[in-house]
Amino acid sequence: MSKERRAKWPKINIPHVFAIIFAIIIIVSIFTWIIPAGEYQRVTTPAGQTVAVQGTYHAVQSAPAMIMDVLSAPAKGFKSGGEIIGFLIITGGVFGIINRTGAINSGILRAVKLFAGKEIVIIPIFMVLFSIGGAVFGMAEETIPFVGIFVPLCLAMGYDSIVGMAIPLVGAMVGFSSAMLNPFTVGIAQSFAEIPLFSGMQYRIVLWVIFTTITIIYIMFYARRIKRNPTLSPTYRHDCERRLTIVAEDKHHHNMTIGQKLVLLTLFAAITAMVIGVTTAAWFIPEIAGIFIAMGIFSGIFGRLSANEMANSFLHGAKDLLGACIVVGLARGILIIANDGKIIDTALYYLSEPLLKLPLLLSVNGMFLVQHLINFFVPSGTGQAALTIPIMAPLGDILGISRQTTVLIYQFGNGFVDMLWPTSAPLVGALGMAKLDWGVWAKWIIPLQVIYLFVCSIALCVAVLIGY
């Protein structure tokens, strides 16, 4: 990338998510000295959820946080979130093994060769595949290397860099945002909301189909338009320069091995087993983690990895999710400080009072917009779930919004805008791989974001009306 092009990138110095969350721990501890302590009466529902009872808020004796409370909050948070943190480590490690086999990359490259001359078909096929990856396994940052494959591919097919970046990034992120099984968002949020793991999947499957279809149609329409008249592309000049440097690299387009095919079959078998288990046998995090471990072992065997290679690949993959694990622990620390200081119910009371005066459909959309804004400052899906669901779930109880719908609010608010906010790690990484300016991408993606906002609002209203 030239110095001139680098200079056009927006200079946004956003603090690291660790710094943001630890700062919130300090701020919340200060709030325990300022905000009056209070509590709602709580009851346990037949489903096992502990819910706040509207109209029972009352003041209690304050319990402000001391310095040692602040310093020990992260350690207490790690203890509190131990099961979730362990699950994240296992998931990352298993995908480290799968990636080491090269099965996913080989599958994509082979499919690209099969559709030579039928270029437009590549868009829906691969967007569905990436969307499934986002919806089932939380694929997000993992799309960054694929941008490096699809941008030159799309340029060679007569499209532009935006299409090449959108196929993997937008495809995965739309699945991530409307996921039916994503363990990093749906699984963790439902755990915090005290509802059965991956419950309510049927409505989310319908939403996933709707959002994925809308996205594919939008990008196919744009791709056809650019192919007919390349000068309409906002990256036209940039792409002309890049096409001059594209060199065919057929040596990388090797055939898939039998082992890699078996790895992909193992992946699909694990998905099937997980869907059956959570819908018919009430599987929770330990059982899902067991499926992941079995998937990793068989993938390593089929991929002809030695025991040491499997172990090292597992460690490498687990290392990639260390940040997410730390975020969960720190965010749990926030909850512990706020709970011990007895200020969460006070915050709920003052948040719920104005929303109670609004029609329910406006309240659910108000919660959605709040979640959208929070995502700018806390873009981590796991961190945002740990930070907001403990507040949003009881707030929904008071407003008459089900916890399943509250989790959906979090999903929508956390995911879709990650395609726009410059604090989003997948977006920033993909822009770097595609060598695109954030401003150019933002101008292109904003109309699609408006469509997402409108459809999300309708989906949330329907969820309330059908008692989802």
CSV table of C-alpha atoms in Angstrom, one decimal:
chain,number,residue,atom,x,y,z
A,1,MET,CA,0.0,0.0,0.0
A,2,SER,CA,1.4,3.4,-1.0
A,3,LYS,CA,2.1,6.1,1.6
A,4,GLU,CA,-0.4,8.3,-0.2
A,5,ARG,CA,-3.1,5.6,0.3
A,6,ARG,CA,-2.2,4.9,3.9
A,7,ALA,CA,-2.5,8.6,4.6
A,8,LYS,CA,-6.2,8.5,3.6
A,9,TRP,CA,-7.0,6.0,6.3
A,10,PRO,CA,-9.0,7.5,9.2
A,11,LYS,CA,-6.8,8.1,12.2
A,12,ILE,CA,-8.9,6.7,15.0
A,13,ASN,CA,-7.2,5.9,18.2
A,14,ILE,CA,-9.6,3.6,20.0
A,15,PRO,CA,-8.5,2.1,23.3
A,16,HIS,CA,-8.0,-1.7,23.5
A,17,VAL,CA,-11.1,-3.5,24.6
A,18,PHE,CA,-9.2,-4.7,27.7
A,19,ALA,CA,-8.5,-1.1,28.6
A,20,ILE,CA,-12.1,-0.1,28.0
A,21,ILE,CA,-13.6,-2.9,30.2
A,22,PHE,CA,-11.1,-2.3,33.0
A,23,ALA,CA,-11.9,1.4,32.9
A,24,ILE,CA,-15.6,0.4,33.2
A,25,ILE,CA,-14.7,-1.6,36.3
A,26,ILE,CA,-13.2,1.5,37.9
A,27,ILE,CA,-16.1,3.7,36.8
A,28,VAL,CA,-18.7,1.2,38.1
A,29,SER,CA,-16.8,1.0,41.4
A,30,ILE,CA,-17.0,4.8,41.6
A,31,PHE,CA,-20.7,4.6,40.9
A,32,THR,CA,-21.2,2.3,43.9
A,33,TRP,CA,-20.3,5.4,46.0
A,34,ILE,CA,-22.6,7.7,44.1
A,35,ILE,CA,-25.7,5.7,43.0
A,36,PRO,CA,-28.2,4.8,45.7
A,37,ALA,CA,-28.3,1.1,46.4
A,38,GLY,CA,-31.6,-0.6,45.6
A,39,GLU,CA,-33.1,-4.0,44.8
A,40,TYR,CA,-36.1,-5.6,43.2
A,41,GLN,CA,-37.8,-8.6,44.6
A,42,ARG,CA,-37.0,-11.6,42.5
A,43,VAL,CA,-38.9,-14.9,41.8
A,44,THR,CA,-37.9,-18.1,40.1
A,45,THR,CA,-40.0,-19.0,37.1
A,46,PRO,CA,-41.0,-22.6,36.3
A,47,ALA,CA,-38.3,-22.4,33.6
A,48,GLY,CA,-35.7,-21.8,36.3
A,49,GLN,CA,-35.1,-18.1,35.4
A,50,THR,CA,-34.6,-15.6,38.2
A,51,VAL,CA,-36.6,-12.5,37.2
A,52,ALA,CA,-37.2,-9.1,38.8
A,53,VAL,CA,-40.8,-8.3,39.7
A,54,GLN,CA,-42.0,-4.9,38.4
A,55,GLY,CA,-43.1,-2.5,41.1
A,56,THR,CA,-41.1,-4.0,43.9
A,57,TYR,CA,-38.0,-1.7,43.7
A,58,HIS,CA,-36.9,-0.4,47.1
A,59,ALA,CA,-33.8,1.2,48.6
A,60,VAL,CA,-31.3,-0.9,50.6
A,61,GLN,CA,-28.1,-0.1,52.6
A,62,SER,CA,-25.2,0.8,50.3
A,63,ALA,CA,-22.1,-1.3,49.9
A,64,PRO,CA,-19.5,0.8,48.0
A,65,ALA,CA,-16.5,-0.9,46.4
A,66,MET,CA,-13.1,-0.7,48.0
A,67,ILE,CA,-9.7,-0.7,46.3
A,68,MET,CA,-9.2,-4.4,46.9
A,69,ASP,CA,-12.7,-5.1,45.5
A,70,VAL,CA,-11.6,-3.4,42.2
A,71,LEU,CA,-8.2,-5.2,42.0
A,72,SER,CA,-9.8,-8.7,42.8
A,73,ALA,CA,-12.7,-8.2,40.4
A,74,PRO,CA,-11.0,-9.7,37.4
A,75,ALA,CA,-9.9,-12.9,39.3
A,76,LYS,CA,-13.5,-13.3,40.6
A,77,GLY,CA,-14.7,-12.8,37.1
A,78,PHE,CA,-12.5,-15.6,35.7
A,79,LYS,CA,-13.9,-17.9,38.4
A,80,SER,CA,-17.5,-16.9,37.7
A,81,GLY,CA,-17.1,-17.4,33.9
A,82,GLY,CA,-15.0,-20.5,34.1
A,83,GLU,CA,-17.3,-22.8,32.1
A,84,ILE,CA,-17.7,-20.2,29.3
A,85,ILE,CA,-14.0,-19.5,29.2
A,86,GLY,CA,-13.2,-23.2,29.0
A,87,PHE,CA,-15.6,-23.6,26.2
A,88,LEU,CA,-14.0,-20.7,24.2
A,89,ILE,CA,-10.5,-22.3,24.7
A,90,ILE,CA,-11.7,-25.7,23.4
A,91,THR,CA,-13.5,-24.1,20.4
A,92,GLY,CA,-10.5,-22.1,19.4
A,93,GLY,CA,-8.2,-25.0,19.8
A,94,VAL,CA,-10.3,-27.3,17.7
A,95,PHE,CA,-10.5,-24.8,14.9
A,96,GLY,CA,-6.7,-24.5,15.1
A,97,ILE,CA,-6.5,-28.2,14.3
A,98,ILE,CA,-9.0,-27.9,11.4
A,99,ASN,CA,-7.2,-25.0,9.9
A,100,ARG,CA,-3.9,-26.8,10.1
A,101,THR,CA,-5.3,-29.6,7.8
A,102,GLY,CA,-5.9,-27.0,5.1
A,103,ALA,CA,-9.3,-28.6,4.3
A,104,ILE,CA,-11.3,-25.3,4.3
A,105,ASN,CA,-8.9,-23.4,2.0
A,106,SER,CA,-8.6,-26.3,-0.4
A,107,GLY,CA,-12.4,-26.7,-0.5
A,108,ILE,CA,-12.8,-23.0,-1.4
A,109,LEU,CA,-10.1,-23.1,-4.1
A,110,ARG,CA,-11.5,-26.2,-5.7
A,111,ALA,CA,-15.0,-24.8,-5.8
A,112,VAL,CA,-13.7,-21.6,-7.5
A,113,LYS,CA,-12.1,-23.7,-10.3
A,114,LEU,CA,-15.4,-25.7,-10.8
A,115,PHE,CA,-17.3,-22.5,-11.5
A,116,ALA,CA,-15.0,-21.0,-14.0
A,117,GLY,CA,-17.1,-19.3,-16.6
A,118,LYS,CA,-20.1,-19.1,-14.3
A,119,GLU,CA,-18.7,-16.3,-12.1
A,120,ILE,CA,-22.0,-14.9,-10.8
A,121,VAL,CA,-22.8,-18.2,-9.3
A,122,ILE,CA,-19.8,-17.9,-7.0
A,123,ILE,CA,-21.4,-15.0,-5.1
A,124,PRO,CA,-24.5,-16.8,-3.7
A,125,ILE,CA,-22.6,-20.1,-3.1
A,126,PHE,CA,-19.7,-18.7,-1.2
A,127,MET,CA,-21.8,-16.1,0.7
A,128,VAL,CA,-24.1,-18.9,1.9
A,129,LEU,CA,-21.0,-20.9,3.0
A,130,PHE,CA,-19.5,-18.0,4.8
A,131,SER,CA,-22.9,-17.1,6.3
A,132,ILE,CA,-23.2,-20.6,7.7
A,133,GLY,CA,-19.7,-20.3,9.1
A,134,GLY,CA,-20.7,-17.1,10.9
A,135,ALA,CA,-24.1,-18.5,12.1
A,136,VAL,CA,-22.8,-21.8,13.4
A,137,PHE,CA,-19.2,-21.3,14.4
A,138,GLY,CA,-19.0,-17.5,14.9
A,139,MET,CA,-16.7,-16.9,11.9
A,140,ALA,CA,-15.6,-13.3,11.9
A,141,GLU,CA,-11.8,-12.5,12.1
A,142,GLU,CA,-11.3,-15.8,10.3
A,143,THR,CA,-12.6,-14.2,7.1
A,144,ILE,CA,-9.6,-11.8,6.9
A,145,PRO,CA,-7.3,-14.3,5.0
A,146,PHE,CA,-10.1,-15.2,2.6
A,147,VAL,CA,-10.3,-11.5,1.6
A,148,GLY,CA,-6.8,-12.0,0.2
A,149,ILE,CA,-8.2,-14.9,-2.0
A,150,PHE,CA,-11.5,-13.3,-3.2
A,151,VAL,CA,-10.3,-9.8,-4.0
A,152,PRO,CA,-7.9,-10.9,-6.8
A,153,LEU,CA,-10.4,-13.5,-7.9
A,154,CYS,CA,-13.2,-11.0,-8.3
A,155,LEU,CA,-10.9,-8.5,-10.1
A,156,ALA,CA,-10.0,-11.3,-12.5
A,157,MET,CA,-13.7,-12.0,-13.1
A,158,GLY,CA,-14.5,-8.4,-13.9
A,159,TYR,CA,-15.9,-7.3,-10.5
A,160,ASP,CA,-14.2,-4.9,-8.0
A,161,SER,CA,-12.4,-5.0,-4.7
A,162,ILE,CA,-15.6,-4.3,-2.8
A,163,VAL,CA,-17.3,-7.5,-4.1
A,164,GLY,CA,-14.1,-9.5,-3.3
A,165,MET,CA,-14.2,-8.2,0.3
A,166,ALA,CA,-17.9,-8.4,0.7
A,167,ILE,CA,-18.2,-12.1,-0.2
A,168,PRO,CA,-16.3,-13.4,2.8
A,169,LEU,CA,-16.7,-10.5,5.2
A,170,VAL,CA,-20.3,-9.5,4.7
A,171,GLY,CA,-21.3,-13.1,4.1
A,172,ALA,CA,-19.8,-14.2,7.5
A,173,MET,CA,-21.0,-11.2,9.4
A,174,VAL,CA,-24.6,-11.5,8.3
A,175,GLY,CA,-24.6,-15.1,9.5
A,176,PHE,CA,-22.8,-14.0,12.7
A,177,SER,CA,-25.5,-11.3,13.3
A,178,SER,CA,-28.6,-13.6,12.6
A,179,ALA,CA,-27.0,-16.7,14.0
A,180,MET,CA,-28.9,-19.8,15.1
A,181,LEU,CA,-26.0,-21.6,16.8
A,182,ASN,CA,-23.1,-19.1,17.2
A,183,PRO,CA,-21.5,-20.2,20.5
A,184,PHE,CA,-19.7,-16.8,20.9
A,185,THR,CA,-22.9,-14.8,20.8
A,186,VAL,CA,-26.1,-16.8,21.1
A,187,GLY,CA,-24.6,-19.5,23.3
A,188,ILE,CA,-22.9,-17.0,25.8
A,189,ALA,CA,-25.9,-14.6,25.7
A,190,GLN,CA,-28.4,-17.3,26.5
A,191,SER,CA,-26.2,-18.6,29.2
A,192,PHE,CA,-26.1,-15.2,30.9
A,193,ALA,CA,-29.9,-14.8,30.3
A,194,GLU,CA,-30.5,-18.2,32.0
A,195,ILE,CA,-32.4,-19.7,29.1
A,196,PRO,CA,-31.7,-23.1,27.5
A,197,LEU,CA,-28.7,-23.2,25.2
A,198,PHE,CA,-29.6,-22.5,21.5
A,199,SER,CA,-33.3,-22.5,22.3
A,200,GLY,CA,-35.6,-20.5,20.0
A,201,MET,CA,-33.6,-21.7,17.0
A,202,GLN,CA,-36.6,-22.0,14.6
A,203,TYR,CA,-37.2,-18.3,14.5
A,204,ARG,CA,-33.5,-17.5,14.2
A,205,ILE,CA,-33.3,-19.9,11.2
A,206,VAL,CA,-36.0,-18.0,9.5
A,207,LEU,CA,-34.3,-14.7,10.2
A,208,TRP,CA,-30.9,-16.1,9.0
A,209,VAL,CA,-32.5,-17.1,5.6
A,210,ILE,CA,-34.1,-13.7,5.3
A,211,PHE,CA,-31.0,-11.7,6.1
A,212,THR,CA,-28.7,-13.9,4.0
A,213,THR,CA,-31.0,-13.7,1.0
A,214,ILE,CA,-31.3,-9.9,1.2
A,215,THR,CA,-27.5,-9.6,1.4
A,216,ILE,CA,-26.9,-11.9,-1.6
A,217,ILE,CA,-29.4,-10.1,-3.7
A,218,TYR,CA,-27.8,-6.7,-2.8
A,219,ILE,CA,-24.3,-7.8,-3.6
A,220,MET,CA,-25.3,-9.7,-6.8
A,221,PHE,CA,-27.1,-6.6,-8.1
A,222,TYR,CA,-24.1,-4.4,-7.4
A,223,ALA,CA,-21.7,-7.0,-8.9
A,224,ARG,CA,-23.7,-7.2,-12.2
A,225,ARG,CA,-23.9,-3.4,-12.4
A,226,ILE,CA,-20.1,-3.1,-11.9
A,227,LYS,CA,-19.4,-5.8,-14.5
A,228,ARG,CA,-21.5,-4.0,-17.1
A,229,ASN,CA,-19.8,-0.7,-16.3
A,230,PRO,CA,-16.6,-0.9,-14.2
A,231,THR,CA,-16.2,2.9,-14.1
A,232,LEU,CA,-19.2,3.0,-11.7
A,233,SER,CA,-17.1,1.3,-9.0
A,234,PRO,CA,-15.8,3.7,-6.3
A,235,THR,CA,-12.6,1.7,-6.4
A,236,TYR,CA,-12.2,1.7,-10.2
A,237,ARG,CA,-8.8,3.4,-10.5
A,238,HIS,CA,-7.5,1.5,-7.6
A,239,ASP,CA,-8.6,-1.8,-9.1
A,240,CYS,CA,-7.1,-0.9,-12.5
A,241,GLU,CA,-3.7,-0.6,-10.9
A,242,ARG,CA,-4.2,-3.9,-9.0
A,243,ARG,CA,-5.2,-5.8,-12.1
A,244,LEU,CA,-1.9,-5.0,-13.6
A,245,THR,CA,-0.1,-6.8,-10.7
A,246,ILE,CA,-2.4,-9.9,-10.7
A,247,VAL,CA,-0.4,-13.0,-11.6
A,248,ALA,CA,-2.0,-16.4,-11.9
A,249,GLU,CA,-1.0,-18.7,-9.1
A,250,ASP,CA,-2.4,-22.1,-10.2
A,251,LYS,CA,0.3,-23.9,-8.1
A,252,HIS,CA,-1.8,-23.0,-5.0
A,253,HIS,CA,-5.0,-24.5,-6.6
A,254,HIS,CA,-4.0,-28.1,-5.7
A,255,ASN,CA,-6.6,-30.9,-5.5
A,256,MET,CA,-8.1,-31.8,-2.2
A,257,THR,CA,-6.8,-34.9,-0.6
A,258,ILE,CA,-9.0,-37.6,0.7
A,259,GLY,CA,-8.1,-36.6,4.2
A,260,GLN,CA,-9.2,-33.1,3.7
A,261,LYS,CA,-12.5,-34.3,2.3
A,262,LEU,CA,-13.0,-36.4,5.4
A,263,VAL,CA,-12.2,-33.4,7.6
A,264,LEU,CA,-15.0,-31.4,5.9
A,265,LEU,CA,-17.4,-34.4,6.3
A,266,THR,CA,-16.4,-34.5,10.0
A,267,LEU,CA,-17.2,-30.8,10.2
A,268,PHE,CA,-20.7,-31.2,8.7
A,269,ALA,CA,-21.3,-34.3,10.9
A,270,ALA,CA,-20.4,-32.3,14.0
A,271,ILE,CA,-22.8,-29.5,13.0
A,272,THR,CA,-25.6,-32.1,12.5
A,273,ALA,CA,-24.9,-33.8,15.9
A,274,MET,CA,-24.9,-30.4,17.6
A,275,VAL,CA,-28.2,-29.4,16.1
A,276,ILE,CA,-29.8,-32.7,17.1
A,277,GLY,CA,-28.4,-32.6,20.6
A,278,VAL,CA,-29.4,-29.1,21.5
A,279,THR,CA,-32.9,-29.5,20.1
A,280,THR,CA,-33.8,-33.0,21.3
A,281,ALA,CA,-31.5,-33.8,24.2
A,282,ALA,CA,-31.1,-30.4,25.9
A,283,TRP,CA,-27.4,-30.4,25.5
A,284,PHE,CA,-25.5,-27.6,27.2
A,285,ILE,CA,-22.0,-26.2,27.1
A,286,PRO,CA,-20.2,-29.4,28.4
A,287,GLU,CA,-21.9,-31.6,25.7
A,288,ILE,CA,-21.2,-29.1,22.9
A,289,ALA,CA,-17.6,-28.9,24.0
A,290,GLY,CA,-17.4,-32.7,23.8
A,291,ILE,CA,-18.6,-32.6,20.2
A,292,PHE,CA,-15.9,-30.0,19.4
A,293,ILE,CA,-13.2,-32.2,21.0
A,294,ALA,CA,-14.3,-35.2,19.0
A,295,MET,CA,-14.4,-33.1,15.9
A,296,GLY,CA,-10.8,-31.9,16.6
A,297,ILE,CA,-9.5,-35.5,17.2
A,298,PHE,CA,-11.0,-37.0,14.1
A,299,SER,CA,-10.0,-33.9,12.0
A,300,GLY,CA,-6.4,-34.3,13.1
A,301,ILE,CA,-6.4,-38.1,12.3
A,302,PHE,CA,-8.0,-37.6,8.9
A,303,GLY,CA,-5.6,-34.7,8.2
A,304,ARG,CA,-2.7,-37.0,9.0
A,305,LEU,CA,-1.4,-34.8,11.8
A,306,SER,CA,0.9,-36.3,14.4
A,307,ALA,CA,0.0,-36.1,18.0
A,308,ASN,CA,2.5,-33.2,18.5
A,309,GLU,CA,1.1,-31.3,15.5
A,310,MET,CA,-2.4,-31.7,16.8
A,311,ALA,CA,-1.4,-30.4,20.2
A,312,ASN,CA,0.6,-27.5,18.8
A,313,SER,CA,-2.3,-26.6,16.4
A,314,PHE,CA,-4.7,-26.8,19.4
A,315,LEU,CA,-2.5,-24.4,21.4
A,316,HIS,CA,-2.2,-22.0,18.5
A,317,GLY,CA,-6.0,-21.9,17.9
A,318,ALA,CA,-6.7,-21.6,21.7
A,319,LYS,CA,-4.2,-18.7,21.8
A,320,ASP,CA,-6.3,-16.9,19.2
A,321,LEU,CA,-9.2,-16.8,21.6
A,322,LEU,CA,-7.2,-15.9,24.7
A,323,GLY,CA,-8.4,-12.3,24.2
A,324,ALA,CA,-12.0,-13.3,24.2
A,325,CYS,CA,-11.5,-15.3,27.4
A,326,ILE,CA,-9.9,-12.3,29.1
A,327,VAL,CA,-12.8,-10.1,27.9
A,328,VAL,CA,-15.3,-12.6,29.5
A,329,GLY,CA,-13.5,-12.6,32.8
A,330,LEU,CA,-13.1,-8.8,32.9
A,331,ALA,CA,-16.7,-8.3,32.0
A,332,ARG,CA,-17.8,-10.7,34.7
A,333,GLY,CA,-15.7,-8.5,37.1
A,334,ILE,CA,-17.9,-5.5,36.2
A,335,LEU,CA,-21.0,-7.5,37.0
A,336,ILE,CA,-19.5,-8.6,40.4
A,337,ILE,CA,-18.7,-5.0,41.4
A,338,ALA,CA,-22.1,-3.8,40.4
A,339,ASN,CA,-23.9,-6.7,42.1
A,340,ASP,CA,-21.9,-6.4,45.3
A,341,GLY,CA,-22.5,-2.6,45.3
A,342,LYS,CA,-26.3,-3.2,44.7
A,343,ILE,CA,-26.6,-0.6,42.0
A,344,ILE,CA,-27.7,-2.8,39.1
A,345,ASP,CA,-31.4,-2.8,40.1
A,346,THR,CA,-31.2,1.0,40.6
A,347,ALA,CA,-29.9,1.3,37.0
A,348,LEU,CA,-32.7,-1.0,35.8
A,349,TYR,CA,-35.3,1.1,37.7
A,350,TYR,CA,-34.2,4.4,36.0
A,351,LEU,CA,-33.8,2.8,32.6
A,352,SER,CA,-37.2,1.1,32.7
A,353,GLU,CA,-39.3,4.0,34.0
A,354,PRO,CA,-39.1,6.0,30.7
A,355,LEU,CA,-39.4,2.9,28.6
A,356,LEU,CA,-42.5,1.7,30.5
A,357,LYS,CA,-44.3,4.8,29.3
A,358,LEU,CA,-43.7,3.8,25.6
A,359,PRO,CA,-45.6,1.2,23.6
A,360,LEU,CA,-43.9,-2.1,23.9
A,361,LEU,CA,-42.8,-2.1,20.2
A,362,LEU,CA,-41.0,1.2,20.7
A,363,SER,CA,-39.4,-0.1,23.9
A,364,VAL,CA,-37.9,-3.1,22.1
A,365,ASN,CA,-36.5,-0.9,19.4
A,366,GLY,CA,-35.1,1.5,22.0
A,367,MET,CA,-33.2,-1.4,23.6
A,368,PHE,CA,-31.9,-2.3,20.1
A,369,LEU,CA,-30.6,1.2,19.4
A,370,VAL,CA,-28.8,1.3,22.8
A,371,GLN,CA,-27.1,-2.0,22.0
A,372,HIS,CA,-26.1,-0.6,18.6
A,373,LEU,CA,-24.3,2.3,20.3
A,374,ILE,CA,-22.6,0.1,22.9
A,375,ASN,CA,-21.1,-2.0,20.1
A,376,PHE,CA,-19.0,1.0,19.0
A,377,PHE,CA,-17.2,1.0,22.3
A,378,VAL,CA,-17.3,-2.7,23.1
A,379,PRO,CA,-17.1,-4.5,19.7
A,380,SER,CA,-16.3,-7.9,21.2
A,381,GLY,CA,-19.3,-10.2,20.9
A,382,THR,CA,-18.4,-12.2,24.0
A,383,GLY,CA,-17.5,-9.1,26.0
A,384,GLN,CA,-20.7,-7.3,25.0
A,385,ALA,CA,-22.8,-10.3,25.9
A,386,ALA,CA,-21.1,-10.6,29.3
A,387,LEU,CA,-21.4,-6.8,29.9
A,388,THR,CA,-24.9,-6.1,28.7
A,389,ILE,CA,-27.1,-9.2,29.0
A,390,PRO,CA,-27.0,-9.2,32.9
A,391,ILE,CA,-28.6,-5.7,32.6
A,392,MET,CA,-30.7,-6.1,29.5
A,393,ALA,CA,-32.3,-9.4,30.5
A,394,PRO,CA,-33.9,-8.1,33.7
A,395,LEU,CA,-34.7,-4.8,32.0
A,396,GLY,CA,-36.7,-6.9,29.5
A,397,ASP,CA,-38.4,-8.7,32.3
A,398,ILE,CA,-39.6,-5.4,33.7
A,399,LEU,CA,-40.8,-4.2,30.3
A,400,GLY,CA,-42.5,-7.4,29.4
A,401,ILE,CA,-40.0,-8.5,26.8
A,402,SER,CA,-39.0,-12.1,26.9
A,403,ARG,CA,-35.4,-13.1,27.5
A,404,GLN,CA,-35.3,-14.8,24.1
A,405,THR,CA,-36.1,-11.5,22.4
A,406,THR,CA,-33.6,-9.7,24.6
A,407,VAL,CA,-30.9,-12.1,23.3
A,408,LEU,CA,-32.1,-11.3,19.8
A,409,ILE,CA,-31.8,-7.6,20.5
A,410,TYR,CA,-28.2,-8.2,21.6
A,411,GLN,CA,-27.5,-10.3,18.5
A,412,PHE,CA,-28.7,-7.7,16.1
A,413,GLY,CA,-27.1,-4.8,18.0
A,414,ASN,CA,-23.8,-6.6,18.3
A,415,GLY,CA,-23.3,-8.0,14.8
A,416,PHE,CA,-24.7,-6.0,11.8
A,417,VAL,CA,-23.0,-2.7,12.7
A,418,ASP,CA,-19.6,-4.5,12.9
A,419,MET,CA,-19.6,-4.1,9.1
A,420,LEU,CA,-19.5,-0.3,9.6
A,421,TRP,CA,-17.9,0.7,12.9
A,422,PRO,CA,-14.1,1.3,12.5
A,423,THR,CA,-13.6,-0.3,15.9
A,424,SER,CA,-14.6,-3.7,14.4
A,425,ALA,CA,-11.5,-5.9,14.3
A,426,PRO,CA,-12.8,-8.1,11.4
A,427,LEU,CA,-13.6,-5.0,9.3
A,428,VAL,CA,-10.3,-3.2,9.9
A,429,GLY,CA,-8.4,-6.4,9.2
A,430,ALA,CA,-10.4,-7.0,6.0
A,431,LEU,CA,-9.8,-3.5,4.8
A,432,GLY,CA,-6.1,-3.9,5.3
A,433,MET,CA,-6.1,-7.1,3.3
A,434,ALA,CA,-8.2,-5.6,0.5
A,435,LYS,CA,-6.2,-2.3,0.6
A,436,LEU,CA,-9.3,-0.2,0.8
A,437,ASP,CA,-10.1,3.0,2.6
A,438,TRP,CA,-12.6,2.9,5.4
A,439,GLY,CA,-14.4,5.9,4.0
A,440,VAL,CA,-14.9,4.2,0.6
A,441,TRP,CA,-16.2,1.1,2.3
A,442,ALA,CA,-18.5,3.1,4.6
A,443,LYS,CA,-20.1,4.9,1.7
A,444,TRP,CA,-20.9,1.6,0.0
A,445,ILE,CA,-22.1,-0.3,3.1
A,446,ILE,CA,-24.3,2.4,4.7
A,447,PRO,CA,-27.3,1.7,2.3
A,448,LEU,CA,-27.2,-1.9,3.2
A,449,GLN,CA,-26.9,-1.0,6.9
A,450,VAL,CA,-30.1,1.0,6.5
A,451,ILE,CA,-31.9,-2.0,5.1
A,452,TYR,CA,-30.6,-4.2,8.0
A,453,LEU,CA,-31.8,-1.6,10.5
A,454,PHE,CA,-35.3,-1.6,9.0
A,455,VAL,CA,-35.5,-5.4,8.8
A,456,CYS,CA,-34.1,-5.8,12.3
A,457,SER,CA,-36.8,-3.5,13.6
A,458,ILE,CA,-39.6,-5.5,11.9
A,459,ALA,CA,-38.1,-8.8,13.1
A,460,LEU,CA,-38.0,-7.6,16.7
A,461,CYS,CA,-41.6,-6.3,16.5
A,462,VAL,CA,-42.7,-9.7,15.2
A,463,ALA,CA,-40.8,-11.4,18.0
A,464,VAL,CA,-42.7,-9.4,20.5
A,465,LEU,CA,-46.1,-10.0,18.8
A,466,ILE,CA,-45.6,-13.8,18.6
A,467,GLY,CA,-44.3,-14.0,22.1
A,468,TYR,CA,-40.9,-15.3,21.0
